[in-house]
Short mmCIF file of N, CA and C in Angstrom, two decimals:
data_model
loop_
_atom_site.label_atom_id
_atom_site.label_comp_id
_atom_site.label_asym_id
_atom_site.label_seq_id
_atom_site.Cartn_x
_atom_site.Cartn_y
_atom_site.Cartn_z
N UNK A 16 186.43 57.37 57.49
CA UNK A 16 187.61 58.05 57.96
C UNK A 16 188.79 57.08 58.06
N UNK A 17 188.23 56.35 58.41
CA UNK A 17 189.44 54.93 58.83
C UNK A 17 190.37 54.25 57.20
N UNK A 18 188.98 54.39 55.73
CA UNK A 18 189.77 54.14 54.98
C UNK A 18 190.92 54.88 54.30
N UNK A 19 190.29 56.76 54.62
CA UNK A 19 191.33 56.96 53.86
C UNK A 19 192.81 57.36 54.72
N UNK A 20 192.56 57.06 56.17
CA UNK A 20 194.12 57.29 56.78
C UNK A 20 194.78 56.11 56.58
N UNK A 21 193.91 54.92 55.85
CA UNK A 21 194.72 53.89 55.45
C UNK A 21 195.60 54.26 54.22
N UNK A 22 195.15 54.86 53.24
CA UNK A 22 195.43 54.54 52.07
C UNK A 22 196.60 55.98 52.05
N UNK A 23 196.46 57.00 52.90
CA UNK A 23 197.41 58.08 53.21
C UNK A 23 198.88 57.25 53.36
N UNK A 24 198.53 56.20 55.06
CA UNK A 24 199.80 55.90 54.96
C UNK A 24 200.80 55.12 54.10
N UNK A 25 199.49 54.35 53.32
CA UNK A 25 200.51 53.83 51.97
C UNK A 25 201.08 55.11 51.67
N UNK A 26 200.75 56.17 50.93
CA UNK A 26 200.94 56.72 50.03
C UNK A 26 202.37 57.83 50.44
N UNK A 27 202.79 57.94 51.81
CA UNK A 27 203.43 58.61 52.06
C UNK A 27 204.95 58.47 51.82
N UNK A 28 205.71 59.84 51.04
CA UNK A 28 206.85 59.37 50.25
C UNK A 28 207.72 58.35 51.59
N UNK A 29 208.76 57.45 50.59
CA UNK A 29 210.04 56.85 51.00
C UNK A 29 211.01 57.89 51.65
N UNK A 30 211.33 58.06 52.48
CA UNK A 30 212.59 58.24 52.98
C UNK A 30 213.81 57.91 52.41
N UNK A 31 214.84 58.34 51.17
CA UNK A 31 216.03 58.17 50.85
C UNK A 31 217.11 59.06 51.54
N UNK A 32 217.81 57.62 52.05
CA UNK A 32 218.80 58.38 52.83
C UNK A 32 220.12 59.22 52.15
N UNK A 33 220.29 60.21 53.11
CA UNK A 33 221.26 61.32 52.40
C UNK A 33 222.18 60.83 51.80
N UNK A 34 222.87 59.75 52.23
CA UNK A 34 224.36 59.16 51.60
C UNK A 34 223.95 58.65 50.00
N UNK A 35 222.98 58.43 50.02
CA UNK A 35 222.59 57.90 48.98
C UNK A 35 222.40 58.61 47.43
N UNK A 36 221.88 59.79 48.21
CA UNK A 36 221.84 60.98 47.63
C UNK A 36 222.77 61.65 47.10
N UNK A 37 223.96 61.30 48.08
CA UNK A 37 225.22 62.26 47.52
C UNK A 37 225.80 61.15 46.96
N UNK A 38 226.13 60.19 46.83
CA UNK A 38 227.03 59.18 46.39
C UNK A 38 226.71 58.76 45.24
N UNK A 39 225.12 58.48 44.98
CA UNK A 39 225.06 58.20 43.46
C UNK A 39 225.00 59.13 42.21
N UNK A 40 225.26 60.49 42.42
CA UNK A 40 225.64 61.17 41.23
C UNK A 40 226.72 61.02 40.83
N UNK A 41 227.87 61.14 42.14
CA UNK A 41 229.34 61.02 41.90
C UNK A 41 229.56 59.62 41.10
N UNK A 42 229.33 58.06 41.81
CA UNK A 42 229.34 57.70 40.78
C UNK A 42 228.97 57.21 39.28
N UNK A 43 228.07 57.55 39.15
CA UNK A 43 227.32 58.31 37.77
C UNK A 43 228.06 58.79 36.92
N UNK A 44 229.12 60.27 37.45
CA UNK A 44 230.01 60.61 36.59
C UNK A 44 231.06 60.26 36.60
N UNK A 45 231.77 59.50 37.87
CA UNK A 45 232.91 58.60 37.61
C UNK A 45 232.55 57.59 36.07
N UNK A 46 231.53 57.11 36.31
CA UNK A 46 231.58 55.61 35.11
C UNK A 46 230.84 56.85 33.69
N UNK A 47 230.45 57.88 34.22
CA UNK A 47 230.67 58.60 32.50
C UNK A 47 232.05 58.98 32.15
N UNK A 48 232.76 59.56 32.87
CA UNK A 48 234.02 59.81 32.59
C UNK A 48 234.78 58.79 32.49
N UNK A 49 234.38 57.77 32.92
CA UNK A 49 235.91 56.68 32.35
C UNK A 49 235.24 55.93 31.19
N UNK A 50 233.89 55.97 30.85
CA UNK A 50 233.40 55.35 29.81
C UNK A 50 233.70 56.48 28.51
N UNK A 51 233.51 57.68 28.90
CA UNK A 51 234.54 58.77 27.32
C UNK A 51 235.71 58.85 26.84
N UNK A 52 236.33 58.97 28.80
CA UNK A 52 237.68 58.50 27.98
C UNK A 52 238.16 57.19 27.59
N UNK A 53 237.54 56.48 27.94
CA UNK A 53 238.32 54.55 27.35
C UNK A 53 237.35 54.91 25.94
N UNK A 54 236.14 55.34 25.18
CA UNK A 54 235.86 55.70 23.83
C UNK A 54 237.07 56.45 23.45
N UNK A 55 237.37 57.39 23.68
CA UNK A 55 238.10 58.55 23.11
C UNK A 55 239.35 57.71 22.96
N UNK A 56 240.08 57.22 23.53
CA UNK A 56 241.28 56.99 23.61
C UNK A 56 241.22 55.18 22.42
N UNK A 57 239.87 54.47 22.84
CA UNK A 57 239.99 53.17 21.57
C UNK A 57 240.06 54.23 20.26
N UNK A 58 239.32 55.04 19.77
CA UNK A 58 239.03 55.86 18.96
C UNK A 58 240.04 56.34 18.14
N UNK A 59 240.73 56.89 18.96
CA UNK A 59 242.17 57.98 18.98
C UNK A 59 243.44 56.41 18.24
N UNK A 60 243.33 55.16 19.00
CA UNK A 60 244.20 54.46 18.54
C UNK A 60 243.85 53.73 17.67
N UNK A 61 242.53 53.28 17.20
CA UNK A 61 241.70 52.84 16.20
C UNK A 61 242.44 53.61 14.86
N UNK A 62 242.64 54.99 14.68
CA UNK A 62 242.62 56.13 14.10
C UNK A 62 244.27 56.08 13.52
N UNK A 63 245.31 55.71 14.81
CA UNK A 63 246.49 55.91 14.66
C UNK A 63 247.35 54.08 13.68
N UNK A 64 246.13 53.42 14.06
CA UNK A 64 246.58 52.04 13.96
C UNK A 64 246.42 52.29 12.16
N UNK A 65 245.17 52.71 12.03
CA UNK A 65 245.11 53.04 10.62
C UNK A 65 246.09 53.51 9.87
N UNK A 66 246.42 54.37 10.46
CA UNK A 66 247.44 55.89 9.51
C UNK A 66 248.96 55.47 9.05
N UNK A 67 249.05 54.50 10.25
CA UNK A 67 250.24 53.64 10.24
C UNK A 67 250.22 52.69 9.05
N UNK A 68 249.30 51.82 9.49
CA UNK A 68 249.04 50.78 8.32
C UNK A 68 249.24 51.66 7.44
N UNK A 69 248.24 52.47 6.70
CA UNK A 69 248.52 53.19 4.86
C UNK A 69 250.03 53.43 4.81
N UNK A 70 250.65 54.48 5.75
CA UNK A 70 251.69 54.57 5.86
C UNK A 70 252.69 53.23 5.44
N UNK A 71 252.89 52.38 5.91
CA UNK A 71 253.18 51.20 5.45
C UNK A 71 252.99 50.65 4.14
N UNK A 72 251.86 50.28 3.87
CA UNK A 72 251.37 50.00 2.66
C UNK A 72 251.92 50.58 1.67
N UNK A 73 251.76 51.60 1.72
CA UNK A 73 252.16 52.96 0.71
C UNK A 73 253.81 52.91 0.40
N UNK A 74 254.85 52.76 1.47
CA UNK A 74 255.84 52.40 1.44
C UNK A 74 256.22 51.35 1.02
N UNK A 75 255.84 50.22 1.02
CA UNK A 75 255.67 48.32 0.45
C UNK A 75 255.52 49.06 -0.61
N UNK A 76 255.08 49.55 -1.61
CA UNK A 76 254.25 49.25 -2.92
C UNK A 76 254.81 50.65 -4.16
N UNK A 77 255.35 51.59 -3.17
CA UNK A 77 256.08 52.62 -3.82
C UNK A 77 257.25 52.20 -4.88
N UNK A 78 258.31 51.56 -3.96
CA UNK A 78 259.14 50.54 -5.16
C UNK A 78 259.01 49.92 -5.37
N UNK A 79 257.81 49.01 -5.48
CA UNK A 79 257.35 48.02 -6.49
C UNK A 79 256.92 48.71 -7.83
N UNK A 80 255.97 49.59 -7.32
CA UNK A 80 255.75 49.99 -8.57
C UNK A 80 256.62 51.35 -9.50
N UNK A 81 257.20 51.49 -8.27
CA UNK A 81 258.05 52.96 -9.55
C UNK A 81 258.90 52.71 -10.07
N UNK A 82 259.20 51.36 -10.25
CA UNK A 82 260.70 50.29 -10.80
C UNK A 82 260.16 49.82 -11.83
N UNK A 83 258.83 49.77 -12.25
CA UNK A 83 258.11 48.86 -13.45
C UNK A 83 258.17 49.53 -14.65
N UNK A 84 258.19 48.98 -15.40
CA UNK A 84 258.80 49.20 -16.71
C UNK A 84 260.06 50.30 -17.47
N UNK A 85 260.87 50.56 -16.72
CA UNK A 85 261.68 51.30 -16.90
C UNK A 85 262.98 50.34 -16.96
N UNK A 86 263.58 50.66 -18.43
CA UNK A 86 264.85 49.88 -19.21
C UNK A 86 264.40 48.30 -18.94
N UNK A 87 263.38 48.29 -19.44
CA UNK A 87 263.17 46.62 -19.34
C UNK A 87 263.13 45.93 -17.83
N UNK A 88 263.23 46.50 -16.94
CA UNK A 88 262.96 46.19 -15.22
C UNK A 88 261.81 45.66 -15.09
N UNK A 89 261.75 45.15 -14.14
CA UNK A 89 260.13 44.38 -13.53
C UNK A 89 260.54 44.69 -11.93
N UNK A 90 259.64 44.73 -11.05
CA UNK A 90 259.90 44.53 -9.63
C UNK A 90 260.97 45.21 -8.94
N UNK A 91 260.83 45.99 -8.49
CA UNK A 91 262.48 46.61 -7.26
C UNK A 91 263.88 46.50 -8.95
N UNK A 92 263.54 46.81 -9.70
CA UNK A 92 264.51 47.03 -10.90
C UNK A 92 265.40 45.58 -10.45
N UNK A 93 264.90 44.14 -10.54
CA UNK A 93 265.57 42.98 -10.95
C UNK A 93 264.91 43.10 -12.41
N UNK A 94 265.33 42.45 -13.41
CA UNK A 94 265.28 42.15 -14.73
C UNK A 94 264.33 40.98 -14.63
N UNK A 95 262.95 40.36 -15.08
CA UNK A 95 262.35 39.24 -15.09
C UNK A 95 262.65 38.96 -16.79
N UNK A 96 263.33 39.24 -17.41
CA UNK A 96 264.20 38.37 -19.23
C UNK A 96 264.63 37.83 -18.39
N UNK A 97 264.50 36.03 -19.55
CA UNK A 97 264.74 35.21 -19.25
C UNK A 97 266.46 35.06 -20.22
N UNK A 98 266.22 35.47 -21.12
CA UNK A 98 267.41 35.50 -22.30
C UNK A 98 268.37 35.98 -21.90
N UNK A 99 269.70 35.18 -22.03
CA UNK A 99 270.80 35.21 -21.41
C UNK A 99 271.33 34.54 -20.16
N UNK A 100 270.23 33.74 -19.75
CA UNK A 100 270.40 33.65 -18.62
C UNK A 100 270.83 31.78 -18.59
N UNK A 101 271.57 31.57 -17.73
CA UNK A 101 271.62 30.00 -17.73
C UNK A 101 270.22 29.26 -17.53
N UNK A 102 269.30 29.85 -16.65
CA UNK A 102 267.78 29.08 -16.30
C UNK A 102 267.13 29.95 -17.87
N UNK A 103 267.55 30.06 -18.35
CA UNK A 103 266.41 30.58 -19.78
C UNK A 103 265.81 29.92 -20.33
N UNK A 104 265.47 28.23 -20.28
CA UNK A 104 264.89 27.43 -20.22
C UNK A 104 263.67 27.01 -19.54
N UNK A 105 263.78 27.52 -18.37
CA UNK A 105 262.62 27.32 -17.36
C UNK A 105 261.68 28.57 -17.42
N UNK A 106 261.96 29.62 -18.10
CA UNK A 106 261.33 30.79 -18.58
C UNK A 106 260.31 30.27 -19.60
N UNK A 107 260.89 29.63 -20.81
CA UNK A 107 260.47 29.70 -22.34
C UNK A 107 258.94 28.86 -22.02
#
């Protein structure tokens, strides 16, 4: 008899106190909610940093290239003939 009211009182649940109870769900979803939105929002500017860049790019490279070969042009329509030119030497 004696062993098993021993091994009862091991076995009898913990006591968790109420505060404990209520406080760790809340913050649970505090640090889910600020961990979606700080994703959402790197995400969102990850996204915008991109769109920009092409945007850019796309603009750099538009008159470079829609100036090329038209009436003998090279580059932003400067002329790269060397002929005629006083440096027409450093061309040849």
């Amino acid at each position: 008899m004696k062993l098993n009211s021993h091994f009862l009182g091991k076995l009898r649940p913990r006591r968790v106190p109420l505060r404990l109870i209520l406080v760790i769900p809340f913050v649970l979803e505090t640090f889910a909610a600020v961990g979606l939105v700080g994703w959402l929002s790197f995400e969102n500017g990850r996204k915008a940093v991109d769109e920009v860049a092409s945007q850019l790019r796309s603009e750099i490279t538009s008159p470079l290239l829609g100036g090329a070969g038209v009436g003998g042009r090279g580059v932003g329509g400067v002329s790269v003939s060397a002929s005629g030119t006083k440096c027409g030497h450093l061309y040849k």
